[in-house]
Amino acid sequence: MIPLVLHQTWKSAELPADLAAYQQSFRAQNPGLDLRFYDDAAMDGFVAERFPEHRALYDSFRFPVQKADFFRVLVVLAEGGIYADMDMECLAPLAPVLATDKALFGIEARVMPMRQRELGYEQPYQIANCIFAAPAGHPFLAGFVADMAARIAAAPVEDRSRIEDATGPRALTRYFYRVKPRDVAVLHQVIWVPPDLYADRAWLASRILCRHHFRGSWKSGEEPTFWRRLVERNRLPPPFPRSLHRDFGWGA
C-alpha cells in the first residue's frame, strides 16, 4: 500500500497565494493526509543525511530544478507516499488509487508521431514526473535514481534545454520504456494530468482526481516558433477510458 503522505517542495517556506490554495486542496480532499513540505534548505539536509552517496552530485547541479527533480524521486524512494508539484490541484480523494504495492505514475502527454520519433519514445506517451506515488524502497525508483546519477555524472547538464532529458519527464519516460517495469501502474491521462480542455468540463469531473496548472516557474519563457508548436502539440487523450491504468503491452 502507498501511504497517504504528500511530499512537496518550494524554494522557501513562503508560498504564493495560488500555490498555497493548491496545497490546501490536497488536505481538503484527503483527511488524515501527512503533508511534508521541504524548502531548499530542508532538501539539502535530507539528501546529506539520507543519501550521502548522492550529495556531491546533487550539490553539483547547476540549475535548481535539477535538484527538485532529483529530490522528489529520492524522498518518495526513502519515505514512500505521493509527490506532487506545487501547481498540482487535488479535486478528489486519492485513497482509491493508492491501494497498490506498485509505483504509480500518470501520463503527461500523448505526443504526435513526429515528436515521438524526435524524442525516441517507444510509444507516444510521455510519463509525468509532476505527480507520482510509490511505497518506500520501490525498485523502479531506485533504478531511476541510479540511471540519472550515472548519466549526469558522465555528462553534466550545462544548458537549460537539457534538463528534461537529464532529470525531468523525458528522462523518466525513456527509462520507463527501456526497463518495461511490471511493478509500475500508469494512470490514464484524464485521471491525474488531464489537458485543460478536459479539466474545465464539469461532465468529466467524476473522472479527474488531480489537475496540473503548469506554472512552469523554472522555464526560460522563450516563445517557441510556429514550427516547434506544430511539432510539439499533443493529441487529446480518451476522456472515458475503460480502466484506471494504461496497458503498455508488457503485462502486469
Short mmCIF file of C-alpha atoms in Angstrom, two decimals:
data_model
loop_
_atom_site.label_atom_id
_atom_site.label_comp_id
_atom_site.label_asym_id
_atom_site.label_seq_id
_atom_site.Cartn_x
_atom_site.Cartn_y
_atom_site.Cartn_z
CA MET A 1 0.00 0.00 0.00
CA ILE A 2 1.14 3.53 -0.74
CA PRO A 3 0.94 5.63 2.44
CA LEU A 4 -1.17 8.80 2.49
CA VAL A 5 1.89 11.02 2.77
CA LEU A 6 2.35 14.00 0.44
CA HIS A 7 5.82 15.39 -0.28
CA GLN A 8 6.09 18.88 -1.79
CA THR A 9 8.94 21.31 -2.40
CA TRP A 10 9.38 25.03 -2.92
CA LYS A 11 12.36 27.36 -2.78
CA SER A 12 11.23 28.92 0.53
CA ALA A 13 8.60 28.47 3.23
CA GLU A 14 6.64 31.42 1.82
CA LEU A 15 4.18 30.20 -0.80
CA PRO A 16 2.40 32.40 -3.36
CA ALA A 17 -1.35 32.51 -2.74
CA ASP A 18 -2.25 30.28 -5.69
CA LEU A 19 0.21 27.56 -4.64
CA ALA A 20 -0.98 27.69 -1.03
CA ALA A 21 -4.53 27.15 -2.29
CA TYR A 22 -3.49 24.16 -4.39
CA GLN A 23 -1.67 22.68 -1.41
CA GLN A 24 -4.77 23.14 0.73
CA SER A 25 -6.80 21.22 -1.86
CA PHE A 26 -4.82 18.06 -1.03
CA ARG A 27 -5.61 18.49 2.67
CA ALA A 28 -9.29 19.16 1.98
CA GLN A 29 -9.74 16.11 -0.26
CA ASN A 30 -7.67 13.70 1.83
CA PRO A 31 -8.49 13.75 5.57
CA GLY A 32 -5.60 12.40 7.61
CA LEU A 33 -3.05 13.37 4.97
CA ASP A 34 0.52 13.65 6.30
CA LEU A 35 1.86 16.64 4.36
CA ARG A 36 5.64 17.05 4.40
CA PHE A 37 6.97 20.27 2.93
CA TYR A 38 10.63 20.91 2.06
CA ASP A 39 12.22 24.22 1.18
CA ASP A 40 15.67 24.36 -0.42
CA ALA A 41 17.49 24.11 2.92
CA ALA A 42 15.40 21.12 4.04
CA MET A 43 16.02 19.38 0.72
CA ASP A 44 19.77 19.86 1.07
CA GLY A 45 19.70 18.49 4.61
CA PHE A 46 17.61 15.47 3.62
CA VAL A 47 19.98 14.48 0.82
CA ALA A 48 23.02 14.93 3.06
CA GLU A 49 21.51 12.74 5.80
CA ARG A 50 19.66 10.06 3.83
CA PHE A 51 21.61 9.84 0.57
CA PRO A 52 25.21 10.89 1.29
CA GLU A 53 26.35 8.84 -1.70
CA HIS A 54 24.50 11.29 -3.98
CA ARG A 55 25.32 14.52 -2.15
CA ALA A 56 28.27 15.55 -4.33
CA LEU A 57 26.24 15.03 -7.50
CA TYR A 58 23.24 16.85 -6.02
CA ASP A 59 25.39 19.80 -4.97
CA SER A 60 26.93 19.95 -8.45
CA PHE A 61 23.63 20.61 -10.22
CA ARG A 62 23.77 23.96 -11.99
CA PHE A 63 20.02 24.57 -12.09
CA PRO A 64 17.72 24.45 -9.03
CA VAL A 65 15.07 22.49 -10.95
CA GLN A 66 17.55 19.62 -11.34
CA LYS A 67 17.75 19.40 -7.56
CA ALA A 68 13.95 19.46 -7.34
CA ASP A 69 13.66 16.70 -9.96
CA PHE A 70 16.26 14.50 -8.29
CA PHE A 71 15.00 15.15 -4.76
CA ARG A 72 11.40 14.17 -5.49
CA VAL A 73 12.47 10.67 -6.52
CA LEU A 74 14.80 10.34 -3.53
CA VAL A 75 12.20 11.39 -0.97
CA VAL A 76 9.50 9.03 -2.25
CA LEU A 77 12.08 6.24 -2.51
CA ALA A 78 13.08 6.81 1.13
CA GLU A 79 9.73 7.59 2.74
CA GLY A 80 7.03 6.32 0.41
CA GLY A 81 3.91 8.31 -0.41
CA ILE A 82 2.99 10.82 -3.07
CA TYR A 83 5.00 13.59 -4.68
CA ALA A 84 3.11 16.48 -6.30
CA ASP A 85 4.34 19.73 -7.81
CA MET A 86 3.13 22.82 -6.01
CA ASP A 87 0.95 23.72 -9.01
CA MET A 88 -0.95 20.43 -8.80
CA GLU A 89 -4.52 20.74 -7.54
CA CYS A 90 -6.37 17.83 -5.94
CA LEU A 91 -10.02 17.51 -6.98
CA ALA A 92 -11.00 14.18 -5.37
CA PRO A 93 -9.69 11.75 -2.72
CA LEU A 94 -6.57 9.82 -3.74
CA ALA A 95 -7.04 6.78 -1.49
CA PRO A 96 -8.74 4.63 -4.17
CA VAL A 97 -5.70 4.70 -6.47
CA LEU A 98 -3.16 4.33 -3.64
CA ALA A 99 -4.33 0.83 -2.69
CA THR A 100 -1.43 -0.83 -4.50
CA ASP A 101 2.13 -2.02 -3.93
CA LYS A 102 3.14 -0.78 -7.37
CA ALA A 103 4.69 2.58 -8.15
CA LEU A 104 2.01 4.84 -9.60
CA PHE A 105 2.56 7.35 -12.38
CA GLY A 106 0.40 9.27 -14.84
CA ILE A 107 0.58 10.19 -18.50
CA GLU A 108 1.58 13.80 -19.11
CA ALA A 109 1.04 13.89 -22.86
CA ARG A 110 0.16 11.85 -25.90
CA VAL A 111 2.64 13.22 -28.43
CA MET A 112 2.34 13.44 -32.20
CA PRO A 113 4.23 10.87 -34.36
CA MET A 114 6.94 13.34 -35.41
CA ARG A 115 7.55 14.34 -31.80
CA GLN A 116 7.62 10.69 -30.72
CA ARG A 117 10.38 9.96 -33.24
CA GLU A 118 12.25 13.09 -32.20
CA LEU A 119 12.16 12.08 -28.53
CA GLY A 120 12.92 8.42 -29.21
CA TYR A 121 9.89 7.10 -27.32
CA GLU A 122 8.76 3.53 -27.95
CA GLN A 123 5.12 4.61 -27.59
CA PRO A 124 3.52 8.07 -27.95
CA TYR A 125 3.02 8.63 -24.21
CA GLN A 126 5.17 10.84 -22.01
CA ILE A 127 5.20 9.81 -18.34
CA ALA A 128 4.67 12.66 -15.88
CA ASN A 129 7.02 13.46 -13.01
CA CYS A 130 4.80 16.28 -11.68
CA ILE A 131 2.88 13.75 -9.59
CA PHE A 132 3.67 10.14 -8.75
CA ALA A 133 3.49 7.76 -5.81
CA ALA A 134 5.11 4.58 -4.52
CA PRO A 135 5.72 2.51 -1.41
CA ALA A 136 9.08 3.21 0.26
CA GLY A 137 12.03 1.40 -1.29
CA HIS A 138 10.34 0.74 -4.61
CA PRO A 139 12.87 -0.82 -7.05
CA PHE A 140 11.72 1.23 -10.05
CA LEU A 141 12.55 4.47 -8.21
CA ALA A 142 15.88 3.06 -7.01
CA GLY A 143 16.75 2.10 -10.57
CA PHE A 144 15.75 5.51 -11.91
CA VAL A 145 17.92 7.27 -9.33
CA ALA A 146 20.89 5.13 -10.34
CA ASP A 147 20.18 5.79 -14.02
CA MET A 148 20.02 9.57 -13.54
CA ALA A 149 23.15 9.60 -11.41
CA ALA A 150 25.18 7.61 -13.94
CA ARG A 151 24.09 9.69 -16.93
CA ILE A 152 24.61 13.06 -15.25
CA ALA A 153 27.99 12.07 -13.82
CA ALA A 154 29.06 11.15 -17.36
CA ALA A 155 27.57 14.26 -18.99
CA PRO A 156 26.78 17.14 -16.60
CA VAL A 157 23.94 19.44 -17.66
CA GLU A 158 25.29 22.81 -18.75
CA ASP A 159 22.30 24.04 -20.74
CA ARG A 160 18.75 24.61 -19.50
CA SER A 161 17.32 22.92 -22.61
CA ARG A 162 18.76 19.56 -21.46
CA ILE A 163 17.12 19.48 -18.03
CA GLU A 164 14.05 17.49 -19.06
CA ASP A 165 16.28 14.92 -20.75
CA ALA A 166 18.53 14.58 -17.70
CA THR A 167 16.20 14.61 -14.69
CA GLY A 168 12.72 15.50 -15.95
CA PRO A 169 9.84 13.70 -17.64
CA ARG A 170 11.80 12.80 -20.77
CA ALA A 171 14.43 11.05 -18.67
CA LEU A 172 11.71 9.25 -16.72
CA THR A 173 9.84 8.24 -19.88
CA ARG A 174 12.92 6.84 -21.62
CA TYR A 175 13.86 4.86 -18.52
CA PHE A 176 10.29 3.52 -18.27
CA TYR A 177 10.30 2.27 -21.87
CA ARG A 178 13.78 0.82 -21.51
CA VAL A 179 13.14 -1.30 -18.40
CA LYS A 180 9.46 -2.11 -19.11
CA PRO A 181 8.56 -2.43 -15.41
CA ARG A 182 5.84 -4.83 -14.32
CA ASP A 183 5.72 -3.24 -10.87
CA VAL A 184 4.59 0.18 -12.15
CA ALA A 185 1.00 1.22 -12.91
CA VAL A 186 0.33 4.25 -15.12
CA LEU A 187 -2.99 6.05 -14.73
CA HIS A 188 -4.75 7.28 -17.85
CA GLN A 189 -4.06 10.94 -18.54
CA VAL A 190 -7.58 12.15 -17.78
CA ILE A 191 -7.27 10.88 -14.18
CA TRP A 192 -4.11 12.61 -12.93
CA VAL A 193 -2.84 15.09 -15.54
CA PRO A 194 -5.80 15.97 -17.80
CA PRO A 195 -5.42 18.61 -20.50
CA ASP A 196 -7.05 21.93 -19.60
CA LEU A 197 -9.81 21.30 -22.14
CA TYR A 198 -10.93 18.31 -20.07
CA ALA A 199 -10.26 19.76 -16.63
CA ASP A 200 -12.64 22.65 -17.35
CA ARG A 201 -15.54 20.36 -18.31
CA ALA A 202 -17.98 19.62 -15.46
CA TRP A 203 -19.21 16.45 -17.18
CA LEU A 204 -15.72 14.97 -16.84
CA ALA A 205 -15.31 15.89 -13.17
CA SER A 206 -16.02 12.38 -11.92
CA ARG A 207 -13.01 11.05 -13.85
CA ILE A 208 -10.46 13.61 -12.67
CA LEU A 209 -8.54 13.29 -9.40
CA CYS A 210 -5.90 15.98 -9.92
CA ARG A 211 -5.11 18.85 -12.25
CA HIS A 212 -1.77 20.35 -13.24
CA HIS A 213 -1.79 24.12 -13.69
CA PHE A 214 1.59 24.11 -15.49
CA ARG A 215 3.01 27.16 -13.74
CA GLY A 216 6.45 26.25 -15.16
CA SER A 217 8.34 28.65 -12.88
CA TRP A 218 11.74 27.21 -13.91
CA LYS A 219 11.34 27.58 -17.68
CA SER A 220 13.01 30.31 -19.72
CA GLY A 221 9.81 31.87 -21.05
CA GLU A 222 11.08 31.93 -24.63
CA GLU A 223 8.25 31.63 -27.15
CA PRO A 224 8.62 28.61 -29.47
CA THR A 225 8.43 29.11 -33.21
CA PHE A 226 5.29 28.19 -35.13
CA TRP A 227 7.03 25.05 -36.44
CA ARG A 228 8.02 23.95 -32.93
CA ARG A 229 4.47 24.49 -31.69
CA LEU A 230 3.22 22.35 -34.57
CA VAL A 231 5.68 19.54 -33.81
CA GLU A 232 5.20 19.70 -30.04
CA ARG A 233 1.41 19.87 -29.94
CA ASN A 234 -0.21 16.96 -28.15
CA ARG A 235 -3.08 14.70 -29.10
CA LEU A 236 -6.14 14.66 -26.87
CA PRO A 237 -6.37 11.51 -24.73
CA PRO A 238 -9.53 9.39 -24.45
CA PRO A 239 -11.87 11.16 -21.99
CA PHE A 240 -13.58 7.93 -20.89
CA PRO A 241 -11.00 5.13 -20.63
CA ARG A 242 -12.41 1.74 -19.67
CA SER A 243 -9.87 1.19 -16.91
CA LEU A 244 -7.78 3.20 -14.47
CA HIS A 245 -4.45 2.22 -15.96
CA ARG A 246 -2.88 2.32 -19.40
CA ASP A 247 -1.73 -1.09 -20.70
CA PHE A 248 1.69 -0.70 -22.32
CA GLY A 249 1.77 -4.27 -23.55
CA TRP A 250 4.31 -5.98 -21.29
CA GLY A 251 1.95 -7.38 -18.69
CA ALA A 252 1.15 -6.65 -15.07
#
